[in-house]
């Protein structure tokens, strides 16, 4: 399967980066064709500028300057996101990738009444994320806020796309054993993709 | 009140700009002191860097010269008004990046020895979110939930220790908006900000 693995963490020697590397290695070992997109390493610019905003809703012209990013998204059959959750969501770097690349004519078609998904080639979605907060804050108090955004994107994929959500809570105080166990969980999950 | 107004839209001649101007004029007319932070106009960099991440929990170093002015503008505010378009179900990256980089330990929260975060934006007495959505409210809310609304009414409020009064004004369904619906929303914003 062709897999696009997208990563956003500023520190190359971080645990977050280790999760990304484990994910990519496991997928490659499983025979998948992996496109590893490390947004920080590639110097992605997450803020959509004025010119781009003006043509953002015009399919065709809105692709200008983003052709390589769009091609990587359009050809993939599975999407794996690896990022730390900061505040109540993905880092600006990753949010900007969605803002800029998941545009009309690429991720969906928009007419007056309906939104038609276009990324229907994608049949698997895996999210791997870490939180500073404990489980109950994220899932009860925050009401799984971050998952709501991803649920929105999920609607633009294949109708039967399966989704897996892997989360490590309380990262700042997590023991080495907890970190290793989570790495192992990531490997196991992606070995089954 | 001293109000920090944060804006996040790249196009100067947009409807967003009209909304922001309407809000600002109404607030000024009501006697408030406004600090306008137009993130695009000030070319704010939303990307939290490696050095920032490594110094994040170090209260001596995490407010470096590049970010300190933004921290000070937030800290001197008694109220916060956010004006933004909803993109991809959430806040535009530039606004999320403002939170990622400015809402530091010692600024928006303090971390106790017990590892528990306590709110530190307790100087904010009021918060307003003013948002424009491409999609109708039922499509935003159904299944997914109105994440941008929660971001303001629930999460930001939490960082004030629950003390701030919060209001949220939204124009949904911009993709099918009419001159009348746009004008109605401007009037709604003007009235809301006049009594803010």
CSV table of N, CA, C and O in Angstrom, one decimal, chain B residues 92-177:
chain,number,residue,atom,x,y,z
B,92,UNK,N,-7.1,29.1,11.9
B,92,UNK,CA,-6.0,29.1,10.9
B,92,UNK,C,-4.6,28.9,11.6
B,92,UNK,O,-4.5,29.2,12.8
B,93,UNK,N,-3.7,28.3,10.9
B,93,UNK,CA,-2.4,27.9,11.4
B,93,UNK,C,-1.7,29.0,12.1
B,93,UNK,O,-1.1,28.9,13.2
B,94,UNK,N,-1.9,30.2,11.6
B,94,UNK,CA,-1.1,31.4,12.2
B,94,UNK,C,-1.6,31.7,13.6
B,94,UNK,O,-0.9,32.1,14.5
B,95,UNK,N,-3.0,31.5,13.8
B,95,UNK,CA,-3.5,31.7,15.1
B,95,UNK,C,-3.2,30.6,16.1
B,95,UNK,O,-2.8,30.8,17.2
B,96,UNK,N,-3.2,29.4,15.6
B,96,UNK,CA,-2.8,28.2,16.4
B,96,UNK,C,-1.3,28.4,16.8
B,96,UNK,O,-1.0,28.2,18.0
B,97,UNK,N,-0.5,28.9,15.9
B,97,UNK,CA,0.9,29.1,16.2
B,97,UNK,C,1.1,30.2,17.2
B,97,UNK,O,2.1,30.1,18.0
B,98,UNK,N,0.3,31.2,17.2
B,98,UNK,CA,0.4,32.2,18.2
B,98,UNK,C,0.2,31.6,19.6
B,98,UNK,O,0.9,31.9,20.5
B,99,UNK,N,-0.8,30.7,19.7
B,99,UNK,CA,-1.0,30.0,21.0
B,99,UNK,C,0.2,29.1,21.3
B,99,UNK,O,0.7,29.0,22.4
B,100,UNK,N,0.6,28.3,20.3
B,100,UNK,CA,1.7,27.4,20.5
B,100,UNK,C,2.9,28.1,21.1
B,100,UNK,O,3.6,27.6,22.0
B,101,UNK,N,3.2,29.3,20.6
B,101,UNK,CA,4.5,30.0,20.9
B,101,UNK,C,4.4,31.0,22.1
B,101,UNK,O,5.3,31.2,22.8
B,102,UNK,N,3.2,31.6,22.2
B,102,UNK,CA,3.0,32.6,23.3
B,102,UNK,C,2.5,32.1,24.6
B,102,UNK,O,2.8,32.6,25.6
B,103,UNK,N,1.6,31.1,24.5
B,103,UNK,CA,1.0,30.5,25.7
B,103,UNK,C,2.0,29.6,26.4
B,103,UNK,O,1.8,28.4,26.5
B,104,UNK,N,3.0,30.2,27.0
B,104,UNK,CA,4.1,29.4,27.6
B,104,UNK,C,3.9,29.2,29.1
B,104,UNK,O,3.0,29.8,29.7
B,105,UNK,N,4.6,28.2,29.6
B,105,UNK,CA,4.6,28.0,31.0
B,105,UNK,C,5.1,29.4,31.7
B,105,UNK,O,6.0,30.0,31.2
B,106,UNK,N,4.4,29.8,32.7
B,106,UNK,CA,4.7,31.1,33.3
B,106,UNK,C,3.9,32.2,32.7
B,106,UNK,O,3.9,33.3,33.2
B,107,UNK,N,3.2,32.0,31.5
B,107,UNK,CA,2.4,33.0,30.9
B,107,UNK,C,0.9,32.6,30.9
B,107,UNK,O,0.1,33.3,31.5
B,108,UNK,N,0.6,31.4,30.4
B,108,UNK,CA,-0.8,31.0,30.4
B,108,UNK,C,-1.1,30.0,31.4
B,108,UNK,O,-2.2,29.7,31.7
B,109,UNK,N,0.0,29.3,31.9
B,109,UNK,CA,-0.2,28.4,33.0
B,109,UNK,C,1.1,28.2,33.8
B,109,UNK,O,2.1,28.6,33.3
B,110,UNK,N,1.0,27.7,35.0
B,110,UNK,CA,2.2,27.4,35.7
B,110,UNK,C,2.0,25.9,36.1
B,110,UNK,O,1.0,25.4,36.4
B,111,UNK,N,3.2,25.3,36.0
B,111,UNK,CA,3.2,23.9,36.3
B,111,UNK,C,3.7,23.7,37.7
B,111,UNK,O,4.8,24.1,38.1
B,112,UNK,N,2.9,23.1,38.6
B,112,UNK,CA,3.3,22.9,40.0
B,112,UNK,C,4.3,21.7,40.1
B,112,UNK,O,4.5,21.0,39.2
B,113,UNK,N,4.8,21.6,41.3
B,113,UNK,CA,5.8,20.5,41.5
B,113,UNK,C,5.1,19.2,41.4
B,113,UNK,O,5.7,18.1,41.1
B,114,UNK,N,3.7,19.2,41.5
B,114,UNK,CA,3.0,17.9,41.4
B,114,UNK,C,2.7,17.6,39.9
B,114,UNK,O,2.0,16.6,39.6
B,115,UNK,N,3.2,18.5,39.0
B,115,UNK,CA,3.0,18.2,37.6
B,115,UNK,C,1.6,18.6,37.1
B,115,UNK,O,1.2,18.4,36.0
B,116,UNK,N,0.9,19.3,38.0
B,116,UNK,CA,-0.5,19.8,37.6
B,116,UNK,C,-0.4,21.2,37.1
B,116,UNK,O,0.2,22.1,37.7
B,117,UNK,N,-1.0,21.5,35.9
B,117,UNK,CA,-1.0,22.8,35.3
B,117,UNK,C,-2.1,23.7,36.0
B,117,UNK,O,-3.2,23.2,36.1
B,118,UNK,N,-1.7,24.9,36.3
B,118,UNK,CA,-2.7,25.8,36.8
B,118,UNK,C,-2.8,27.0,35.9
B,118,UNK,O,-1.8,27.5,35.4
B,119,UNK,N,-4.0,27.5,35.7
B,119,UNK,CA,-4.2,28.6,34.8
B,119,UNK,C,-3.5,29.9,35.2
B,119,UNK,O,-3.4,30.2,36.4
B,120,UNK,N,-3.0,30.7,34.3
B,120,UNK,CA,-2.3,31.9,34.6
B,120,UNK,C,-2.8,33.1,33.8
B,120,UNK,O,-2.3,34.2,34.0
B,121,UNK,N,-3.7,32.9,32.9
B,121,UNK,CA,-4.3,34.1,32.2
B,121,UNK,C,-5.4,34.7,33.0
B,121,UNK,O,-6.4,35.1,32.5
B,122,UNK,N,-5.2,34.8,34.3
B,122,UNK,CA,-6.2,35.2,35.2
B,122,UNK,C,-6.4,36.7,35.1
B,122,UNK,O,-7.3,37.3,35.7
B,123,UNK,N,-5.5,37.4,34.4
B,123,UNK,CA,-5.7,38.9,34.2
B,123,UNK,C,-6.8,39.2,33.1
B,123,UNK,O,-7.2,40.3,33.0
B,124,UNK,N,-7.2,38.2,32.4
B,124,UNK,CA,-8.3,38.4,31.4
B,124,UNK,C,-9.6,38.3,32.0
B,124,UNK,O,-10.0,37.3,32.6
B,125,UNK,N,-10.4,39.4,31.9
B,125,UNK,CA,-11.7,39.4,32.5
B,125,UNK,C,-12.8,39.1,31.5
B,125,UNK,O,-13.9,38.6,31.8
B,126,UNK,N,-12.4,39.3,30.2
B,126,UNK,CA,-13.4,39.0,29.2
B,126,UNK,C,-12.7,38.4,27.9
B,126,UNK,O,-11.6,38.8,27.6
B,127,UNK,N,-13.4,37.6,27.2
B,127,UNK,CA,-12.9,37.0,26.0
B,127,UNK,C,-14.1,37.0,25.0
B,127,UNK,O,-15.2,36.7,25.3
B,128,UNK,N,-13.7,37.4,23.8
B,128,UNK,CA,-14.7,37.3,22.7
B,128,UNK,C,-14.1,36.6,21.5
B,128,UNK,O,-13.0,36.9,21.1
B,129,UNK,N,-14.8,35.7,20.9
B,129,UNK,CA,-14.4,35.1,19.6
B,129,UNK,C,-15.4,35.6,18.6
B,129,UNK,O,-16.6,35.5,18.8
B,130,UNK,N,-14.9,36.0,17.4
B,130,UNK,CA,-15.7,36.4,16.3
B,130,UNK,C,-15.2,35.7,15.1
B,130,UNK,O,-14.1,35.9,14.6
B,131,UNK,N,-16.1,34.8,14.6
B,131,UNK,CA,-15.6,33.8,13.6
B,131,UNK,C,-16.5,33.8,12.3
B,131,UNK,O,-17.7,34.0,12.5
B,132,UNK,N,-15.9,33.5,11.2
B,132,UNK,CA,-16.7,33.3,10.0
B,132,UNK,C,-16.4,31.9,9.5
B,132,UNK,O,-15.2,31.4,9.4
B,133,UNK,N,-17.4,31.1,9.2
B,133,UNK,CA,-17.4,29.7,8.8
B,133,UNK,C,-17.8,29.6,7.3
B,133,UNK,O,-18.8,30.3,7.0
B,134,UNK,N,-17.2,28.8,6.6
B,134,UNK,CA,-17.7,28.5,5.2
B,134,UNK,C,-19.0,27.7,5.2
B,134,UNK,O,-19.8,27.9,4.3
B,135,UNK,N,-19.1,26.9,6.2
B,135,UNK,CA,-20.2,25.9,6.1
B,135,UNK,C,-21.4,26.3,7.1
B,135,UNK,O,-21.2,27.0,8.0
B,136,UNK,N,-22.6,25.7,6.8
B,136,UNK,CA,-23.7,26.0,7.7
B,136,UNK,C,-23.5,25.4,9.1
B,136,UNK,O,-22.7,24.4,9.2
B,137,UNK,N,-24.1,26.0,10.1
B,137,UNK,CA,-23.9,25.6,11.4
B,137,UNK,C,-24.2,24.1,11.7
B,137,UNK,O,-23.5,23.4,12.5
B,138,UNK,N,-25.2,23.6,11.1
B,138,UNK,CA,-25.6,22.2,11.3
B,138,UNK,C,-24.6,21.2,10.8
B,138,UNK,O,-24.3,20.2,11.4
B,139,UNK,N,-23.9,21.6,9.7
B,139,UNK,CA,-22.9,20.8,9.2
B,139,UNK,C,-21.6,20.8,10.0
B,139,UNK,O,-20.9,19.8,10.2
B,140,UNK,N,-21.4,22.0,10.6
B,140,UNK,CA,-20.3,22.2,11.5
B,140,UNK,C,-20.5,21.4,12.7
B,140,UNK,O,-19.6,20.7,13.2
B,141,UNK,N,-21.7,21.4,13.3
B,141,UNK,CA,-22.0,20.9,14.6
B,141,UNK,C,-22.2,19.4,14.5
B,141,UNK,O,-21.8,18.6,15.4
B,142,UNK,N,-22.9,18.9,13.5
B,142,UNK,CA,-23.4,17.5,13.4
B,142,UNK,C,-22.2,16.6,13.3
B,142,UNK,O,-21.4,16.7,12.3
B,143,UNK,N,-22.1,15.7,14.2
B,143,UNK,CA,-21.0,14.7,14.1
B,143,UNK,C,-19.7,15.2,14.6
B,143,UNK,O,-19.0,14.5,15.4
B,144,UNK,N,-19.2,16.3,14.1
B,144,UNK,CA,-17.9,16.7,14.4
B,144,UNK,C,-17.8,17.6,15.6
B,144,UNK,O,-16.9,17.5,16.5
B,145,UNK,N,-18.8,18.5,15.8
B,145,UNK,CA,-18.8,19.5,16.9
B,145,UNK,C,-18.1,20.7,16.4
B,145,UNK,O,-17.3,20.7,15.6
B,146,UNK,N,-18.5,21.8,17.1
B,146,UNK,CA,-18.0,23.1,16.7
B,146,UNK,C,-16.7,23.4,17.4
B,146,UNK,O,-16.7,24.2,18.4
B,147,UNK,N,-15.7,22.8,16.9
B,147,UNK,CA,-14.4,22.9,17.6
B,147,UNK,C,-13.9,24.4,17.8
B,147,UNK,O,-13.4,24.7,18.9
B,148,UNK,N,-14.0,25.2,16.7
B,148,UNK,CA,-13.5,26.6,17.0
B,148,UNK,C,-14.2,27.3,18.1
B,148,UNK,O,-13.7,28.0,18.9
B,149,UNK,N,-15.6,27.0,18.2
B,149,UNK,CA,-16.3,27.6,19.3
B,149,UNK,C,-15.8,27.1,20.6
B,149,UNK,O,-15.6,27.9,21.5
B,150,UNK,N,-15.6,25.8,20.7
B,150,UNK,CA,-15.1,25.3,22.0
B,150,UNK,C,-13.8,25.8,22.4
B,150,UNK,O,-13.5,26.0,23.5
B,151,UNK,N,-13.0,26.1,21.3
B,151,UNK,CA,-11.6,26.6,21.6
B,151,UNK,C,-11.7,27.8,22.4
B,151,UNK,O,-10.8,28.1,23.3
B,152,UNK,N,-12.7,28.7,22.1
B,152,UNK,CA,-12.8,30.0,22.7
B,152,UNK,C,-13.6,29.8,24.0
B,152,UNK,O,-13.1,30.3,25.1
B,153,UNK,N,-14.8,29.2,23.9
B,153,UNK,CA,-15.7,29.3,25.1
B,153,UNK,C,-15.3,28.3,26.2
B,153,UNK,O,-15.6,28.5,27.3
B,154,UNK,N,-14.5,27.3,25.8
B,154,UNK,CA,-14.2,26.3,26.8
B,154,UNK,C,-12.7,26.3,27.2
B,154,UNK,O,-12.4,26.4,28.3
B,155,UNK,N,-11.9,26.2,26.2
B,155,UNK,CA,-10.4,26.0,26.5
B,155,UNK,C,-9.8,27.3,26.9
B,155,UNK,O,-9.0,27.3,27.9
B,156,UNK,N,-10.0,28.4,26.2
B,156,UNK,CA,-9.4,29.7,26.6
B,156,UNK,C,-10.0,30.1,27.9
B,156,UNK,O,-9.2,30.6,28.7
B,157,UNK,N,-11.2,29.9,28.1
B,157,UNK,CA,-11.9,30.3,29.4
B,157,UNK,C,-11.2,29.6,30.5
B,157,UNK,O,-10.9,30.1,31.6
B,158,UNK,N,-10.9,28.3,30.3
B,158,UNK,CA,-10.2,27.5,31.3
B,158,UNK,C,-8.8,28.1,31.7
B,158,UNK,O,-8.5,28.1,32.9
B,159,UNK,N,-8.1,28.7,30.8
B,159,UNK,CA,-6.8,29.3,31.1
B,159,UNK,C,-6.9,30.6,31.9
B,159,UNK,O,-5.9,31.1,32.4
B,160,UNK,N,-8.1,31.1,32.0
B,160,UNK,CA,-8.3,32.3,32.9
B,160,UNK,C,-8.8,31.8,34.3
B,160,UNK,O,-9.2,32.7,35.1
B,161,UNK,N,-8.8,30.6,34.5
B,161,UNK,CA,-9.2,30.0,35.8
B,161,UNK,C,-10.8,30.0,35.8
B,161,UNK,O,-11.4,29.9,36.9
B,162,UNK,N,-11.4,30.1,34.6
B,162,UNK,CA,-12.8,30.0,34.5
B,162,UNK,C,-13.5,31.4,34.9
B,162,UNK,O,-14.7,31.5,34.9
B,163,UNK,N,-12.7,32.4,35.1
B,163,UNK,CA,-13.2,33.7,35.6
B,163,UNK,C,-13.7,34.6,34.5
B,163,UNK,O,-14.6,35.3,34.7
B,164,UNK,N,-13.1,34.5,33.3
B,164,UNK,CA,-13.5,35.4,32.3
B,164,UNK,C,-14.9,35.2,31.8
B,164,UNK,O,-15.3,34.0,31.7
B,165,UNK,N,-15.6,36.3,31.4
B,165,UNK,CA,-16.8,36.1,30.7
B,165,UNK,C,-16.5,35.9,29.3
B,165,UNK,O,-15.7,36.6,28.7
B,166,UNK,N,-17.2,35.0,28.6
B,166,UNK,CA,-16.8,34.6,27.3
B,166,UNK,C,-18.0,34.8,26.4
B,166,UNK,O,-19.1,34.4,26.7
B,167,UNK,N,-17.8,35.4,25.2
B,167,UNK,CA,-18.9,35.4,24.2
B,167,UNK,C,-18.4,35.0,22.9
B,167,UNK,O,-17.2,35.2,22.6
B,168,UNK,N,-19.2,34.5,22.0
B,168,UNK,CA,-18.8,34.0,20.7
B,168,UNK,C,-19.8,34.4,19.7
B,168,UNK,O,-21.0,34.1,19.9
B,169,UNK,N,-19.4,35.0,18.6
B,169,UNK,CA,-20.3,35.5,17.5
B,169,UNK,C,-19.8,34.8,16.3
B,169,UNK,O,-18.6,34.9,16.0
B,170,UNK,N,-20.7,34.2,15.5
B,170,UNK,CA,-20.2,33.5,14.3
B,170,UNK,C,-21.2,33.7,13.2
B,170,UNK,O,-22.4,33.8,13.3
B,171,UNK,N,-20.6,33.9,12.0
B,171,UNK,CA,-21.4,33.9,10.8
B,171,UNK,C,-21.1,32.6,10.1
B,171,UNK,O,-20.0,32.4,9.6
B,172,UNK,N,-22.1,31.6,10.1
B,172,UNK,CA,-21.9,30.3,9.5
B,172,UNK,C,-22.3,30.5,8.0
B,172,UNK,O,-22.9,31.5,7.6
B,173,UNK,N,-21.9,29.4,7.2
B,173,UNK,CA,-22.4,29.3,5.8
B,173,UNK,C,-22.0,30.5,5.0
B,173,UNK,O,-22.8,31.0,4.1
B,174,UNK,N,-20.8,31.0,5.1
B,174,UNK,CA,-20.3,32.1,4.3
B,174,UNK,C,-20.3,31.8,2.8
B,174,UNK,O,-20.4,32.7,2.0
B,175,UNK,N,-20.2,30.5,2.5
B,175,UNK,CA,-20.1,30.1,1.1
B,175,UNK,C,-21.5,30.4,0.4
B,175,UNK,O,-21.5,30.6,-0.8
B,176,UNK,N,-22.5,30.6,1.2
B,176,UNK,CA,-23.8,31.0,0.6
B,176,UNK,C,-24.3,32.2,1.2
B,176,UNK,O,-25.5,32.5,1.2
B,177,UNK,N,-23.4,33.1,1.7
B,177,UNK,CA,-23.9,34.3,2.4
B,177,UNK,C,-24.4,35.3,1.3
B,177,UNK,O,-24.1,35.2,0.1
